[in-house]
Amino acid sequence: MSLTRRDFVKLCTGTVAGFGVSQMFNPSIVQALEKFVPHVFWIQGQGCTGCSVSLLNSVHPSIAKVLLDVITLDFHPTIMGSEGEMAWGHMTDVAKEQKGKYIMIFEGSVPVAENGHYCILGEKDHKEYTMLETTIEMAKNAALVVNVGTCAAYGGIPAAEGNVTEATSVTKVLADNGIKTPVVNIPGCPPHPDWMVGTLVVAINAIEENGLEGGLGEVVKLLDDEGRPTPFFGENIHDNCPYLDKFDEDAYSKVFTDKDNCRYELGCKGPSANADCFKRKWNGGVNWCVENAVCLGCVEPGFPDEMSPFYEAG
Amino acid sequence: MSKSKAPAKDGKLKIAIDPVSRIEGHLKAEVTVKDGKVVDAWLSGGMYRGFENILVGRDPRDAAQLTQRLCGVCPTAHSTASCLALDDACDVKLTTNGRVTRNLIFGANYLQSHILHFYHLAALDFVRGPGKAPFVPRFDHPDLRLDEKTNAVAVDQYIKALEVRRVCHEMVALFGGKMPHISGQVVGGTTEIPTKEKLAEYASRFKEVRKFIAETYLPTVYLIGSVYKDLFSIGGGYKNCMSYGVFPMDDEGENVLLKSGVYIEGKDSKFDPALIKEYVKYSWFKDSCSDLHPSEGKTIPDIHKEGAYSFVKASRYNKKPVEVGPLARMWIHNPELSDIGKKQLKDLYGIKAVKFRDLGEDMAFSLMGRHVARAEEALIVADAINDTWLKDVKPGEDTFVESKIPATGEGIGFTEAPRGSLLHYVNIKDSKVANYQLMPATLWNTNPRDDMGQRGPVEEALIGCPVPDTGSPVDISRIIRSFDP
């Protein structure tokens, strides 16, 4: 296993101090990860592939390491070598074999109008499979469901006002169908790669340390009321913003290019958003939304409707 | 659900590939094969979200943020088109620095997108990946021809390219805020005034990317093409193409890096925006949405429509199907080929070519021709970053002009996403979005038949595709992926 302890600590701490590995379940990460390489299926409903593209930006550990060592990614429409019935059949065969043990990742929301026919994922033996049907079937027998992105977690833009497809979150589809598989939400439009890889690594480690049931129990304990892992989503952006003192002084930027003051009056939704972007930053730590413009509150269940107009103070 | 399905008969065999993988979005390809060749094709876009309807009634400025979320691979293209439409509606003129910074943001995403496309979406069509998921399973006869050593080098490049495309995202993020989905581009310009430090960070990352494109990506495409020479003669399609032009090189918008134009039935003409229309006879939208210019455009789904087979509308130029994307841009702009390209064409192919069109219509309009065009274009964009925009950008000078959303108005934004022509149209009433229409490249390339019965460009490109083994129909998806649909 080439995932080093250093990689893992970096992943959990972000670019500036923060969450120590001891606060998760630590002990012998390297040793633990040597044994358990879960089968993972990643399917996409009404999304934009932005969560997948963001995942490719993972630095610690690199995405190559994640794909080659940390997980066995048996299905991912954007990167897998296979296609058509062969790919679909591989997914269903491995899922059968790994029943109760695999991790199911969802990207994008689920349209439920018209029996799910606003999103077709594939076909086998002349039968088309909708996102709705596949979500239910694949989540039912998973050990863990991970919703990446605000669409899968809360509905996101496809579920915004004006939609005609009755798009909704994976979480709601599972609840409506009585599926009890534990669910972790990793919202964000898109989520930071550390949030996705970090959550997977934490879950894999917990399962290895405590067995499947015990490990999943540990993972669920980390979640807030919106199903998000608190190590990544436990702090409010505004309360931790480097421009907070400017807010306290009522010193507000009037134009986007004024970088010295608080962005609240430009529409910043930092006060309504909980995530560690303020310390982790994005794309190798080069920037983040508030430094650049405003926070859109994309990690919250109310995104986008409750956050818009984006450029008006809340 | 009703579909256009010709029954299999007369020695014909029907094959469906669903999902077509390693593309962005949901696509099914259905073809009829006779005597080892594709004789008919249908492409079905299997997903509808309805951004046009979701945008109605919102603050128009939100459109640039929301529409980016149409595509996680090319959010900056949507951001650019949306901001151009909003700039137009608000009647603002960008500062020079705003224009150049937009080019630096968008240009970096071009490089990211082209590298991602070749290595992470298309390369497994020619290269055997590591022997574990997600690289296996594969078709029994995948037609992989690289020798072991070359294949190993290509796999190393696949891994290296993951890193290089991430570095491109860092370049975008320096002025864009984050990637995917940038916050740094708005109506009136960009939000980040470039500092010397940030420009230095951009330039140092760029150096690594430029080196990879010139020394690795571009020569590798020619090298792989030389092993798969037959793929220069399939997937041609209509050989019609169009480009809106992209990357403004002056503040008046008179000069662009890659020029606009139309090429239909062997004739070049000037692009005329009035000649664009959308047709939906075979798309799951109400017939009242058909035969309309985007400024009158409507997007009303009709999922039970008889005969329809896709959520993609059929965009046409003067009623003709036209291909868009890097090949279209290179054909229309007709730049001089890179030195690497000229040398490798001579050494590996025995072809003396100076300009892109010297490849000839038959070779350029092909599966492999599209990969060559994309790689050549990546170097042109990289050179513009290096030779022009990094020199023109002024540290500390303003990049943003304030404006007001009008009570009533309309705007149109034309640009070229890495994968092809992109248009956004906004109509504003009571300072809110009254109508918003989107025409991404998918509507131009990956569309179904139109009201006149003509196949879409990718459907047409599949005609004649060899399928020697129906159990391993590799060339079908190779052709589709060459378009970056």
Coordinates of N, CA and C in Angstrom, one line a residue, chain A residues 44-50 53-54 56-59 63-64 67-69 71-75 77-86 88 90 114 117-123 128 157-158 160-165 189-190 254-257 259 282-284 286-289 291-294 296 298 303-305 308-312, chain B residues 1 3 16-26 28 46-49 51 53-54 58-59 61-62 65-66 69-73 116 120-121 124 130 132-139 159 162 165-166 169-170 173-181 183-184 186 190-193 198 201 205 301 303-304 311 398-400 402 477 481:
Chain A
Q44 N -23.6 8.2 -12.2 CA -24.0 9.6 -12.4 C -25.4 9.7 -12.9
G45 N -26.2 10.5 -12.1 CA -27.5 10.8 -12.6 C -27.6 12.2 -13.3
Q46 N -28.4 13.1 -12.8 CA -28.5 14.4 -13.4 C -27.4 15.2 -12.8
G47 N -26.2 15.2 -13.4 CA -25.1 15.9 -12.9 C -24.3 16.5 -14.1
C48 N -23.1 17.0 -13.8 CA -22.3 17.6 -14.8 C -20.9 17.0 -14.9
T49 N -20.7 15.9 -14.1 CA -19.4 15.3 -14.0 C -18.4 16.2 -13.3
G50 N -18.8 17.3 -12.7 CA -17.9 18.2 -12.0 C -17.3 17.6 -10.8
V53 N -14.6 15.3 -12.0 CA -13.4 16.1 -12.4 C -12.7 16.7 -11.2
S54 N -13.5 17.1 -10.2 CA -12.8 17.6 -9.0 C -12.0 16.5 -8.3
L56 N -10.5 14.2 -9.6 CA -9.2 14.0 -10.4 C -8.1 15.0 -9.9
N57 N -8.5 16.0 -9.2 CA -7.6 17.0 -8.6 C -7.0 16.6 -7.3
S58 N -7.3 15.4 -6.8 CA -6.7 15.0 -5.5 C -5.2 15.0 -5.5
V59 N -4.6 15.6 -4.5 CA -3.2 15.7 -4.4 C -2.6 14.7 -3.4
I63 N -4.6 11.1 -7.3 CA -5.7 10.3 -7.8 C -5.2 9.0 -8.4
A64 N -4.0 8.9 -8.9 CA -3.5 7.7 -9.4 C -3.4 6.6 -8.3
L67 N -6.9 5.4 -7.4 CA -7.5 4.4 -8.3 C -6.7 3.1 -8.3
L68 N -5.4 3.2 -8.1 CA -4.6 1.9 -8.3 C -4.5 1.2 -6.9
D69 N -4.6 1.9 -5.8 CA -4.3 1.2 -4.5 C -5.4 1.3 -3.5
I71 N -8.8 2.0 -3.7 CA -10.1 1.4 -3.9 C -10.1 0.5 -5.2
T72 N -11.1 -0.3 -5.4 CA -11.2 -1.0 -6.7 C -12.5 -0.4 -7.4
L73 N -12.2 0.5 -8.3 CA -13.4 1.3 -8.9 C -13.9 0.4 -10.1
D74 N -14.9 -0.3 -9.8 CA -15.4 -1.3 -10.8 C -16.3 -0.6 -11.9
F75 N -16.9 0.5 -11.6 CA -17.7 1.2 -12.6 C -17.6 2.7 -12.3
P77 N -18.6 5.8 -15.3 CA -18.8 6.0 -16.7 C -17.8 6.9 -17.4
T78 N -17.1 7.8 -16.7 CA -16.2 8.8 -17.3 C -14.8 8.2 -17.5
I79 N -14.4 7.3 -16.7 CA -13.0 6.8 -16.8 C -12.8 5.3 -17.1
M80 N -13.9 4.5 -17.0 CA -13.7 3.1 -17.1 C -13.4 2.7 -18.6
G81 N -12.6 1.6 -18.7 CA -12.2 1.2 -20.1 C -13.4 0.5 -20.8
S82 N -14.3 0.0 -20.0 CA -15.4 -0.8 -20.6 C -16.6 0.1 -21.0
E83 N -17.5 -0.5 -21.8 CA -18.7 0.3 -22.1 C -19.9 -0.7 -22.4
G84 N -21.0 0.0 -22.6 CA -22.2 -0.8 -23.0 C -22.6 -1.9 -22.1
E85 N -23.1 -3.0 -22.6 CA -23.6 -4.1 -21.8 C -22.5 -4.7 -21.0
M86 N -21.3 -4.7 -21.5 CA -20.1 -5.3 -20.8 C -19.9 -4.6 -19.5
W88 N -22.0 -2.6 -17.9 CA -23.2 -2.7 -17.0 C -23.2 -4.1 -16.4
H90 N -20.7 -6.1 -15.8 CA -19.6 -6.2 -14.8 C -20.0 -5.6 -13.5
E114 N -42.1 10.8 -14.5 CA -42.1 9.9 -15.7 C -41.4 8.6 -15.4
H117 N -37.6 8.4 -16.4 CA -37.1 8.4 -17.7 C -36.4 9.7 -18.2
Y118 N -36.3 10.6 -17.3 CA -35.5 11.8 -17.7 C -34.0 11.5 -17.5
C119 N -33.7 10.3 -17.0 CA -32.2 10.0 -17.0 C -32.0 8.5 -17.1
I120 N -31.5 8.1 -18.3 CA -31.3 6.7 -18.6 C -29.7 6.5 -18.5
L121 N -29.3 5.4 -17.7 CA -27.9 5.2 -17.5 C -27.3 4.2 -18.4
G122 N -28.1 3.2 -18.8 CA -27.5 2.1 -19.6 C -28.6 1.1 -20.0
E123 N -28.2 0.1 -20.8 CA -29.1 -0.9 -21.1 C -28.5 -2.3 -21.1
E128 N -33.8 -0.8 -20.7 CA -33.1 0.4 -20.2 C -33.2 0.6 -18.7
I157 N -29.0 21.9 -8.3 CA -29.6 22.7 -9.4 C -30.7 22.0 -10.1
P158 N -30.5 20.7 -10.5 CA -31.6 20.0 -11.2 C -32.9 20.0 -10.4
A160 N -33.8 22.6 -8.5 CA -34.2 24.0 -8.2 C -35.6 24.3 -8.8
E161 N -36.1 25.5 -8.3 CA -37.4 25.9 -8.7 C -37.4 26.1 -10.3
G162 N -38.5 25.6 -10.9 CA -38.6 25.6 -12.3 C -38.3 24.3 -13.0
N163 N -37.8 23.3 -12.2 CA -37.5 22.1 -12.8 C -38.8 21.3 -13.1
V164 N -38.7 20.5 -14.2 CA -39.9 19.8 -14.6 C -39.7 18.2 -14.4
T165 N -38.5 17.9 -14.0 CA -38.2 16.4 -13.9 C -38.4 15.8 -12.5
C189 N -20.4 22.1 -4.8 CA -20.7 22.1 -6.2 C -19.4 22.6 -6.9
P190 N -18.4 21.8 -7.1 CA -18.3 20.4 -6.6 C -17.8 20.3 -5.2
K254 N -17.2 47.1 -2.1 CA -18.3 47.6 -3.0 C -18.2 47.0 -4.4
V255 N -17.0 46.6 -4.8 CA -16.8 46.0 -6.1 C -15.9 44.7 -5.9
F256 N -16.1 43.8 -6.8 CA -15.4 42.5 -6.7 C -13.9 42.6 -6.5
T257 N -13.3 43.6 -7.2 CA -11.9 43.7 -7.2 C -11.3 44.3 -6.0
K259 N -10.2 43.8 -2.7 CA -9.9 42.5 -1.9 C -9.6 42.8 -0.4
W282 N -8.5 25.7 -2.5 CA -8.8 24.8 -3.6 C -7.6 24.7 -4.6
N283 N -7.6 23.7 -5.3 CA -6.7 23.5 -6.4 C -5.2 23.7 -5.9
G284 N -4.9 22.9 -5.0 CA -3.5 22.9 -4.5 C -3.3 24.2 -3.6
V286 N -4.3 27.3 -4.1 CA -4.0 28.6 -4.7 C -5.0 29.6 -4.5
N287 N -6.3 29.3 -4.2 CA -7.3 30.3 -4.2 C -8.6 29.6 -3.5
W288 N -9.6 30.5 -3.3 CA -10.9 30.0 -2.9 C -11.9 31.0 -3.2
C289 N -13.2 30.6 -3.2 CA -14.2 31.5 -3.7 C -14.3 32.9 -3.0
E291 N -11.9 34.6 -1.4 CA -10.8 35.4 -1.7 C -11.0 36.0 -3.1
N292 N -11.6 35.2 -4.0 CA -11.7 35.6 -5.4 C -13.0 36.4 -5.6
A293 N -14.1 36.1 -5.0 CA -15.3 36.8 -5.3 C -16.2 36.6 -4.0
V294 N -17.2 35.7 -4.1 CA -18.1 35.4 -3.0 C -18.3 33.9 -2.9
L296 N -20.9 31.0 -2.6 CA -22.3 30.8 -3.0 C -23.1 29.9 -2.1
C298 N -22.6 26.7 -1.6 CA -22.9 25.5 -2.5 C -22.9 24.2 -1.7
F303 N -29.0 25.1 -1.5 CA -28.3 25.6 -2.8 C -29.1 25.0 -4.0
P304 N -29.4 25.8 -5.0 CA -29.2 27.2 -5.2 C -30.3 28.1 -4.7
D305 N -31.5 27.6 -4.6 CA -32.6 28.6 -4.4 C -32.5 29.5 -3.2
S308 N -29.8 32.3 -3.8 CA -29.9 33.3 -4.9 C -30.9 34.4 -4.5
P309 N -30.7 35.6 -5.0 CA -29.7 36.0 -6.0 C -28.3 35.9 -5.4
F310 N -27.4 35.4 -6.1 CA -26.0 35.1 -5.6 C -25.3 36.4 -5.3
Y311 N -25.6 37.5 -6.0 CA -24.8 38.7 -5.8 C -25.6 39.8 -5.1
E312 N -26.6 39.4 -4.2 CA -27.3 40.3 -3.3 C -27.0 39.8 -1.9
Chain B
M1 N -42.0 4.9 -23.6 CA -41.0 5.6 -24.4 C -41.0 5.0 -25.8
K3 N -39.3 5.0 -29.6 CA -38.0 5.1 -30.2 C -38.1 4.9 -31.7
A16 N -26.5 -2.0 -29.9 CA -26.6 -0.8 -29.0 C -25.4 -0.8 -28.1
I17 N -24.9 0.4 -27.9 CA -23.8 0.6 -26.9 C -24.4 1.7 -25.9
D18 N -24.7 1.2 -24.7 CA -25.3 2.1 -23.7 C -24.9 1.6 -22.3
P19 N -24.1 2.3 -21.6 CA -23.6 3.7 -21.9 C -22.4 3.7 -22.8
V20 N -22.3 4.7 -23.7 CA -21.0 5.1 -24.3 C -20.2 5.7 -23.2
S21 N -19.1 5.1 -22.8 CA -18.3 5.6 -21.6 C -17.3 6.6 -22.1
R22 N -16.6 7.1 -21.1 CA -15.5 8.1 -21.2 C -15.9 9.3 -22.1
I23 N -17.2 9.8 -21.8 CA -17.6 11.0 -22.4 C -18.3 11.8 -21.2
E24 N -18.6 13.0 -21.4 CA -19.3 13.7 -20.3 C -20.8 13.6 -20.6
G25 N -21.6 13.0 -19.7 CA -23.0 12.9 -19.9 C -23.5 11.5 -20.3
H26 N -24.7 11.4 -20.7 CA -25.3 10.1 -21.0 C -25.6 9.9 -22.4
K28 N -26.3 7.0 -25.7 CA -26.5 5.6 -26.2 C -26.3 5.7 -27.7
G46 N -29.5 10.6 -23.2 CA -30.5 10.0 -22.3 C -30.8 10.8 -21.0
M47 N -30.4 12.1 -21.0 CA -30.6 12.9 -19.8 C -31.1 14.3 -20.1
Y48 N -32.1 14.7 -19.3 CA -32.6 16.1 -19.4 C -32.7 16.7 -18.0
R49 N -32.1 17.9 -17.9 CA -32.2 18.6 -16.6 C -33.1 19.8 -16.7
F51 N -32.2 23.3 -17.6 CA -31.6 24.5 -17.1 C -32.3 25.7 -17.6
N53 N -35.4 26.2 -18.2 CA -36.6 26.5 -17.4 C -36.3 26.9 -16.0
I54 N -35.2 26.4 -15.4 CA -34.8 26.7 -14.1 C -34.3 28.1 -14.0
R58 N -35.0 34.3 -12.6 CA -33.9 34.6 -11.7 C -33.1 35.9 -12.1
D59 N -32.3 36.3 -11.1 CA -31.4 37.4 -11.4 C -30.5 37.0 -12.5
R61 N -27.6 37.8 -13.5 CA -26.2 37.6 -13.1 C -26.0 36.2 -12.6
D62 N -27.0 35.5 -12.0 CA -26.9 34.2 -11.5 C -26.6 33.2 -12.7
Q65 N -23.2 31.7 -13.1 CA -22.9 30.6 -12.1 C -23.6 29.3 -12.3
L66 N -24.9 29.5 -12.6 CA -25.8 28.3 -12.8 C -25.4 27.5 -14.0
R69 N -22.6 24.9 -14.3 CA -22.9 23.6 -13.8 C -23.5 22.7 -14.8
L70 N -23.6 23.1 -16.1 CA -24.0 22.2 -17.1 C -22.9 21.2 -17.4
C71 N -21.7 21.6 -17.2 CA -20.6 20.7 -17.6 C -19.4 20.9 -16.7
G72 N -19.0 19.9 -16.0 CA -17.8 20.0 -15.1 C -16.5 20.0 -15.8
V73 N -16.5 19.6 -17.1 CA -15.3 19.6 -17.8 C -15.0 21.0 -18.4
L116 N -7.1 16.2 -20.8 CA -8.1 15.2 -20.2 C -8.7 14.4 -21.3
H120 N -7.4 10.8 -20.8 CA -8.3 10.1 -19.9 C -9.6 9.7 -20.5
L121 N -10.0 10.3 -21.6 CA -11.2 9.8 -22.2 C -10.9 8.9 -23.5
L124 N -7.5 5.2 -23.8 CA -7.7 3.7 -23.7 C -8.3 3.1 -24.9
P130 N -3.6 -0.4 -17.0 CA -3.3 -1.4 -15.9 C -4.3 -2.5 -15.9
K132 N -6.3 -3.8 -13.9 CA -7.4 -3.8 -12.9 C -8.4 -2.7 -13.1
A133 N -9.5 -2.9 -12.4 CA -10.6 -1.9 -12.6 C -10.1 -0.5 -12.2
P134 N -10.5 0.5 -12.9 CA -11.6 0.7 -13.9 C -11.1 0.5 -15.3
F135 N -9.8 -0.1 -15.5 CA -9.2 -0.2 -16.8 C -9.7 -1.5 -17.5
V136 N -10.1 -2.5 -16.7 CA -10.7 -3.7 -17.2 C -12.0 -3.9 -16.5
P137 N -12.9 -4.6 -17.1 CA -12.8 -5.4 -18.3 C -12.8 -4.6 -19.6
R138 N -12.4 -5.2 -20.7 CA -12.4 -4.6 -22.0 C -13.0 -5.6 -23.0
F139 N -13.3 -5.1 -24.2 CA -13.8 -6.1 -25.2 C -12.7 -7.2 -25.5
I159 N -0.7 8.6 -16.5 CA -0.5 9.0 -15.0 C 0.0 10.4 -14.9
L162 N -2.6 13.1 -15.7 CA -3.5 13.4 -14.6 C -3.0 14.6 -13.8
R165 N -3.0 18.0 -16.0 CA -4.3 18.6 -16.1 C -4.8 19.2 -14.8
R166 N -4.3 18.6 -13.7 CA -4.6 19.2 -12.4 C -3.8 20.6 -12.3
H169 N -5.7 23.2 -13.9 CA -6.8 23.7 -13.1 C -6.3 24.7 -12.1
E170 N -5.1 24.5 -11.6 CA -4.5 25.5 -10.6 C -4.3 26.8 -11.4
A173 N -7.6 28.4 -11.5 CA -8.0 28.8 -10.1 C -7.3 30.1 -9.7
L174 N -6.1 30.3 -10.1 CA -5.4 31.5 -9.7 C -6.2 32.8 -9.9
F175 N -6.9 32.8 -11.1 CA -7.7 34.0 -11.4 C -9.2 33.7 -11.3
G176 N -9.5 32.4 -11.3 CA -10.9 32.0 -11.3 C -11.5 31.7 -9.9
G177 N -10.7 31.4 -8.9 CA -11.2 31.1 -7.6 C -11.1 29.7 -7.2
K178 N -11.7 28.8 -8.0 CA -11.6 27.4 -7.9 C -12.0 26.8 -9.2
M179 N -11.7 25.5 -9.3 CA -12.1 24.7 -10.5 C -12.4 23.3 -10.0
P180 N -13.5 22.7 -10.5 CA -14.4 23.2 -11.5 C -15.4 24.2 -10.9
H181 N -16.0 25.0 -11.8 CA -16.9 26.0 -11.5 C -16.3 27.2 -10.8
S183 N -15.6 31.2 -9.7 CA -16.3 32.4 -9.2 C -15.8 33.7 -9.8
G184 N -14.6 33.6 -10.5 CA -13.9 34.8 -10.8 C -14.3 35.5 -12.1
V186 N -17.3 37.4 -14.2 CA -18.7 37.9 -14.0 C -19.0 38.9 -15.1
T190 N -13.5 40.3 -14.9 CA -13.1 39.2 -13.9 C -12.9 39.9 -12.6
T191 N -12.9 39.1 -11.5 CA -12.9 39.7 -10.2 C -11.5 39.8 -9.5
E192 N -10.5 39.2 -10.2 CA -9.2 39.2 -9.6 C -8.3 40.0 -10.4
I193 N -7.8 41.1 -9.8 CA -6.8 41.9 -10.6 C -5.5 41.1 -10.4
K198 N 0.8 36.5 -8.5 CA -0.1 35.5 -9.1 C 0.3 35.2 -10.5
E201 N 3.1 32.8 -10.4 CA 2.6 31.4 -10.1 C 2.0 30.8 -11.4
R205 N 3.6 27.4 -13.5 CA 2.8 26.2 -13.8 C 2.7 26.0 -15.3
P301 N -40.1 19.9 -22.7 CA -40.0 18.5 -23.0 C -41.3 17.8 -23.3
I303 N -41.8 13.9 -23.4 CA -41.1 12.6 -23.3 C -41.8 11.5 -23.9
H304 N -43.1 11.6 -24.3 CA -43.9 10.5 -24.9 C -44.0 10.7 -26.4
F311 N -32.8 13.4 -26.0 CA -33.0 14.7 -25.4 C -32.2 15.8 -26.0
D398 N -7.1 47.4 -13.6 CA -8.4 46.9 -13.4 C -8.9 45.9 -14.4
T399 N -9.7 44.9 -13.9 CA -10.2 43.9 -14.8 C -11.7 43.9 -14.8
F400 N -12.3 44.9 -14.1 CA -13.8 44.8 -13.9 C -14.4 46.2 -14.2
E402 N -18.1 48.1 -13.7 CA -19.5 48.0 -13.1 C -20.6 48.2 -14.1
S477 N -17.3 3.5 -30.7 CA -17.1 4.5 -29.7 C -15.9 5.3 -29.9
R481 N -16.0 9.2 -29.5 CA -15.2 9.9 -28.6 C -14.3 10.9 -29.2

